[in-house]
Tab-separated table of C-alpha atoms in Angstrom:
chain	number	residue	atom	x	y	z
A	88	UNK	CA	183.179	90.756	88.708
A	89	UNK	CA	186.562	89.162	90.368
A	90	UNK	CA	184.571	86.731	92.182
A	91	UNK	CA	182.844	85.531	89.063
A	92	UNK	CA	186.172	84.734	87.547
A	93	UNK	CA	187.757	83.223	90.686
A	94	UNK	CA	184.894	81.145	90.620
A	95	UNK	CA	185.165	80.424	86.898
A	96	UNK	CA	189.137	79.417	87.167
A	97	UNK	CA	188.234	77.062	90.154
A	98	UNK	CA	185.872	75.006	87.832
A	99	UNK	CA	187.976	75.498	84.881
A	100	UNK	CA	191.051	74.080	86.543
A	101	UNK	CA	188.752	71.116	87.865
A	102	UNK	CA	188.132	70.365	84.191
A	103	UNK	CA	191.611	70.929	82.850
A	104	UNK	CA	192.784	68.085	85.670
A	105	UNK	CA	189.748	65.898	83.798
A	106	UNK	CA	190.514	66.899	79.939
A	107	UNK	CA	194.088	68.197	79.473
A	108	UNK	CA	193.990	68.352	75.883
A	109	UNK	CA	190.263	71.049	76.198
A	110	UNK	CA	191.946	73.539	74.133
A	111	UNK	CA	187.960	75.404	74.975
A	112	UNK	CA	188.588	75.101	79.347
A	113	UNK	CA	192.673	77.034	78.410
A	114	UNK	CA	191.152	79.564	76.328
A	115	UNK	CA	188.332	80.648	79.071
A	116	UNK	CA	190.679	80.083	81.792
A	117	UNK	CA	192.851	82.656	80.178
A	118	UNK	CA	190.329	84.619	79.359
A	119	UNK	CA	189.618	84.656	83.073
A	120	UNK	CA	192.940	85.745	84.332
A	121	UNK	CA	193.394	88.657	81.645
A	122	UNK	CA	189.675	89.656	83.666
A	123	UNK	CA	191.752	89.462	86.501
A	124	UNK	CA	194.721	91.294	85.562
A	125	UNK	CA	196.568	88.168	85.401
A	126	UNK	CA	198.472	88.590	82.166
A	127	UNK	CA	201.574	86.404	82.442
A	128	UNK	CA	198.540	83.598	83.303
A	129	UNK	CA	196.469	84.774	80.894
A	130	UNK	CA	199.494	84.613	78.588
A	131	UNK	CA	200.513	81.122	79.021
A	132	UNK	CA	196.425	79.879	78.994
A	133	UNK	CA	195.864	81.240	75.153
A	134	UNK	CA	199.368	80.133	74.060
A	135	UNK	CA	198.136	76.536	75.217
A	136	UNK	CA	194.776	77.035	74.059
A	137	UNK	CA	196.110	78.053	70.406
A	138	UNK	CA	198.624	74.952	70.540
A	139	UNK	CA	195.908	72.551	71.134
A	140	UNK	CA	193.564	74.241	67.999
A	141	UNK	CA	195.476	76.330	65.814
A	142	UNK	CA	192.720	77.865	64.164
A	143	UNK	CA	191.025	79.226	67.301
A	144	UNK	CA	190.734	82.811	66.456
A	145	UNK	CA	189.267	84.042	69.694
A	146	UNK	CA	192.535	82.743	71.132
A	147	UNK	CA	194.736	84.901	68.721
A	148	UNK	CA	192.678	88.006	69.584
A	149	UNK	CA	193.150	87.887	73.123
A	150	UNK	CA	196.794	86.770	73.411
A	151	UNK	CA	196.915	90.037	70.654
A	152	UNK	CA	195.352	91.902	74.040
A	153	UNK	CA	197.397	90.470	76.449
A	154	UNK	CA	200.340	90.837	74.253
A	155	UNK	CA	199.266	94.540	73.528
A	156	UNK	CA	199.547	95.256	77.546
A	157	UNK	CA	202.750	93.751	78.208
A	158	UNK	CA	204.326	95.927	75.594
A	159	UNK	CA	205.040	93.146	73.020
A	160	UNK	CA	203.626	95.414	70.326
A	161	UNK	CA	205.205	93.318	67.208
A	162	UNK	CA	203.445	89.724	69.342
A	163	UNK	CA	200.363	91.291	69.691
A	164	UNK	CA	200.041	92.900	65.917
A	165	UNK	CA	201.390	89.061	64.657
A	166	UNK	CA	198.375	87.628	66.641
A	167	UNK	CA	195.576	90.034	65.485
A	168	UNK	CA	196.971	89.445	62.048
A	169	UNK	CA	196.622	85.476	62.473
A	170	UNK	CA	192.777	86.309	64.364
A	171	UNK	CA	192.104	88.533	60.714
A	172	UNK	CA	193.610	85.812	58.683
A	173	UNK	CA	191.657	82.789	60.251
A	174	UNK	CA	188.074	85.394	60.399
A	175	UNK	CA	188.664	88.436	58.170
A	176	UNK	CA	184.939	89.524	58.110
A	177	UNK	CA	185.485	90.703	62.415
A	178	UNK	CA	185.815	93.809	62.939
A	179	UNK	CA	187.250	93.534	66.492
A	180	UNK	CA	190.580	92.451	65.540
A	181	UNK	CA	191.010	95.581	62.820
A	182	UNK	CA	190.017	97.348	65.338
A	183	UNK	CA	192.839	96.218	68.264
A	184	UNK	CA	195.477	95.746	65.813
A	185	UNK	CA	194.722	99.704	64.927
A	186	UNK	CA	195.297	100.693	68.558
A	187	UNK	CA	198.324	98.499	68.756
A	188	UNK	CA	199.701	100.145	65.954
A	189	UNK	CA	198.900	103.540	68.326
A	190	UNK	CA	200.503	102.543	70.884
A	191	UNK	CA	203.641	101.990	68.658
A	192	UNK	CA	203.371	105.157	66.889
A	193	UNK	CA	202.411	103.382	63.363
A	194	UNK	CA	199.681	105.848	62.226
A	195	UNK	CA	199.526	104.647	59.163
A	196	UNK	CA	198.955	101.757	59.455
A	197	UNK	CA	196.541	102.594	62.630
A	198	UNK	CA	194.881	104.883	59.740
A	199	UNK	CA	194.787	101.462	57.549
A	200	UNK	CA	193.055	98.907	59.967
A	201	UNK	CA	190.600	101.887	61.822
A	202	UNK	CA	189.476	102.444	57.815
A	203	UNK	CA	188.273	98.564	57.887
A	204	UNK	CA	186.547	98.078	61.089
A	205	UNK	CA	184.311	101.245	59.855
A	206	UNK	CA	183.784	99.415	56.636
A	207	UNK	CA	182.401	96.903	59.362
A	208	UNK	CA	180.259	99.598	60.879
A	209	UNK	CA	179.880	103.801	60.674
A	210	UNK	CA	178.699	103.961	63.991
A	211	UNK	CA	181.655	103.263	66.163
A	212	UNK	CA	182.552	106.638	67.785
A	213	UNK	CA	185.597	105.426	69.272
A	214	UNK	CA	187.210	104.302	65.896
A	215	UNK	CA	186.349	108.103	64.534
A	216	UNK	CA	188.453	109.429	67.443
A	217	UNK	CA	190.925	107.197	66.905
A	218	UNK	CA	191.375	108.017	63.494
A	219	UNK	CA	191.023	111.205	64.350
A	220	UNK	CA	194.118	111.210	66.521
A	221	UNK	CA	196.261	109.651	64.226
A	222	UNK	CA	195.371	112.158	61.918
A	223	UNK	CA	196.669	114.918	64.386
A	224	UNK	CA	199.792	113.024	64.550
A	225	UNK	CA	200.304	113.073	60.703
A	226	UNK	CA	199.917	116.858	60.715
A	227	UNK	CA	196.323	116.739	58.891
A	228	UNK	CA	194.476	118.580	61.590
A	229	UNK	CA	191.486	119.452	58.893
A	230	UNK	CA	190.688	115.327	58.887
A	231	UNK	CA	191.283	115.166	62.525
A	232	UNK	CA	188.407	117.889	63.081
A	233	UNK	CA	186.306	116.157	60.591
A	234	UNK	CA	186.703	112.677	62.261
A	235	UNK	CA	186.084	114.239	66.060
A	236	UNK	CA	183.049	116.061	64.572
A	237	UNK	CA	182.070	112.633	62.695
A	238	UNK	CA	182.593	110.730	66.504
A	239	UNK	CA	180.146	113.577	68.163
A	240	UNK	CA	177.604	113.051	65.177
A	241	UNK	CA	177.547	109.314	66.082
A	242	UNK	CA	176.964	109.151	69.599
A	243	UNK	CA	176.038	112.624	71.136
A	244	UNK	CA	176.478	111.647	74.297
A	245	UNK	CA	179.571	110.394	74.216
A	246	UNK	CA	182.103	112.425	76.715
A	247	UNK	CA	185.518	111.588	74.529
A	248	UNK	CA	184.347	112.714	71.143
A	249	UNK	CA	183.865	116.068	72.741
A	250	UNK	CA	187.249	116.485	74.527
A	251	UNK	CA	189.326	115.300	71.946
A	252	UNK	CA	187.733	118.024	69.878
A	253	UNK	CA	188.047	120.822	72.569
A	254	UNK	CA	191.794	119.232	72.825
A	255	UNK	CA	192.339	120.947	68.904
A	256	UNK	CA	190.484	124.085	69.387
A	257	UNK	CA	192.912	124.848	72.375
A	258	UNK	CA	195.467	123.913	70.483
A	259	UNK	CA	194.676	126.302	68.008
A	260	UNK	CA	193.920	129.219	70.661
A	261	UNK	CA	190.189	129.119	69.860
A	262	UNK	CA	189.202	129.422	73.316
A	263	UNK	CA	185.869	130.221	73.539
A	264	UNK	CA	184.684	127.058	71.279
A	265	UNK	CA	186.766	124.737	72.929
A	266	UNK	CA	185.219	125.731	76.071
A	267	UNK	CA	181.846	125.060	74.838
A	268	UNK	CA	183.032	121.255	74.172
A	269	UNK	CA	185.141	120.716	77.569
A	270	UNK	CA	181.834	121.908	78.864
A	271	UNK	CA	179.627	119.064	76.925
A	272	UNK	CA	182.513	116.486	77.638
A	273	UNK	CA	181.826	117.433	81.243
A	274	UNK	CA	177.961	117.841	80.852
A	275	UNK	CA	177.794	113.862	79.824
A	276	UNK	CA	180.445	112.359	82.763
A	277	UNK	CA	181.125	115.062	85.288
A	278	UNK	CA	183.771	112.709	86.683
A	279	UNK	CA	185.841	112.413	83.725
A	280	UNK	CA	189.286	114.744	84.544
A	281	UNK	CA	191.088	115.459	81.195
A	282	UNK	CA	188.029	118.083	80.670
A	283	UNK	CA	188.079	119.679	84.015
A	284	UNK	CA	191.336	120.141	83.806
A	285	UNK	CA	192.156	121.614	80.174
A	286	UNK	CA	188.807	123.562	81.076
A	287	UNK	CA	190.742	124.817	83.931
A	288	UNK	CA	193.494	126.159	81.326
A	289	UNK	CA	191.142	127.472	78.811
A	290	UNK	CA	189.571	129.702	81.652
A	291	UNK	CA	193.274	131.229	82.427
A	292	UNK	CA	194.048	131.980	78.947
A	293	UNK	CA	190.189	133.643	78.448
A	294	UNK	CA	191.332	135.394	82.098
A	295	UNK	CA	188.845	134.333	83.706
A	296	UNK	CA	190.881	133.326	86.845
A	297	UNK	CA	188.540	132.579	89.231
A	298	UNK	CA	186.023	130.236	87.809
A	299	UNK	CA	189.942	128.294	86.699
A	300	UNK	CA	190.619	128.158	90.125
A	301	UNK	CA	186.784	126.642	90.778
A	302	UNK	CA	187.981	124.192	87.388
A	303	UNK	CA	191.189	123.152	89.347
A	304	UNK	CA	189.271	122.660	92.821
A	305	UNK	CA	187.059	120.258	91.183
């Protein structure tokens, strides 16, 4: 919560005035403002945290994040690397470093560190999707429908695996099926509005107009 943070900065900045040189009261004061959407702070608390211990890979991984937001895509891959290189047996900076690379449009290389973190673990439905996305992008859209059906076998009640595969079968006209899994991408968060809406197409192409009209209401 922002209150807990607020709170947390006030007694962090109470023991910075005490200990300037706590390289552990920067890093969770920055850690605070990125939880506040404070990135420029957040920016400037890791940068001091990492001058006063170089080898703080926590530090790395989260200026990676902040980095990552701003748009400094090449900063925030250099820091994950250094977080990997300092603690190459966590997952979570494979894993961040494959989204950066995403966000850039490096699939490959997305493909490369998405591959690790499920050496880490096979039961990360989010890293299947991923993968499964950067697959699209490459034009393999057999491993893409493997990977979305791997992300549905790992957690079945998990809303995203479900409408990313929906996503392809509309893509590839197959109306009916991707129906079914805009429906179960709805069925576990009837909130969640890239389903309602491509549901909303599929119905119009299937000419069914009213219940796409009902889609679009909701």
């Amino acid at each position: 919560a922002s209150d807990n943070y607020d709170e947390a900065i006030g007694i962090l900045n109470a023991l910075i005035r005490s200990d300037k040189e706590s390289h552990e009261a920067f890093f969770l004061r920055g850690y605070a403002k990125l939880g506040l959407g404070d990135l420029l702070g957040a920016k400037e608390d890791l940068s001091r945290a990492i001058e006063l211990n170089p080898v703080s890979t926590e530090a790395f991984h989260y200026r990676g994040i902040v980095n990552a937001e701003l748009g400094n895509y090449e900063d925030a891959v250099s820091d994950f690397t250094e977080a990997i290189d300092l603690r190459p047996d966590i997952a979570g900076s494979y894993y961040s470093r494959g989204v950066t690379h995403m966000r850039n449009k490096q699939w490959v290389k997305s493909l490369v560190d998405f591959n690790m973190v499920l050496r880490f673990t096979d039961k990360d439905a989010q890293t299947y999707i991923n993968r499964g996305i950067c697959y699209l992008y490459l034009k393999d859209t057999l491993q893409a429908y493997e990977n979305f059906n791997t992300a549905i076998r790992t957690n079945r009640e998990y809303p995203e695996a479900y409408n990313q595969k929906a996503i392809l079968l509309m893509d590839q006209e197959r109306w009916e099926e991707s129906l079914e899994m805009f429906d179960m991408a709805i069925k576990y968060d009837s909130t969640y509005l890239s389903p309602l809406f491509n549901r909303a197409i599929v119905l119009c192409n299937l000419e069914r107009y009213d219940d796409a009209i009902e889609a679009y209401n909701r």
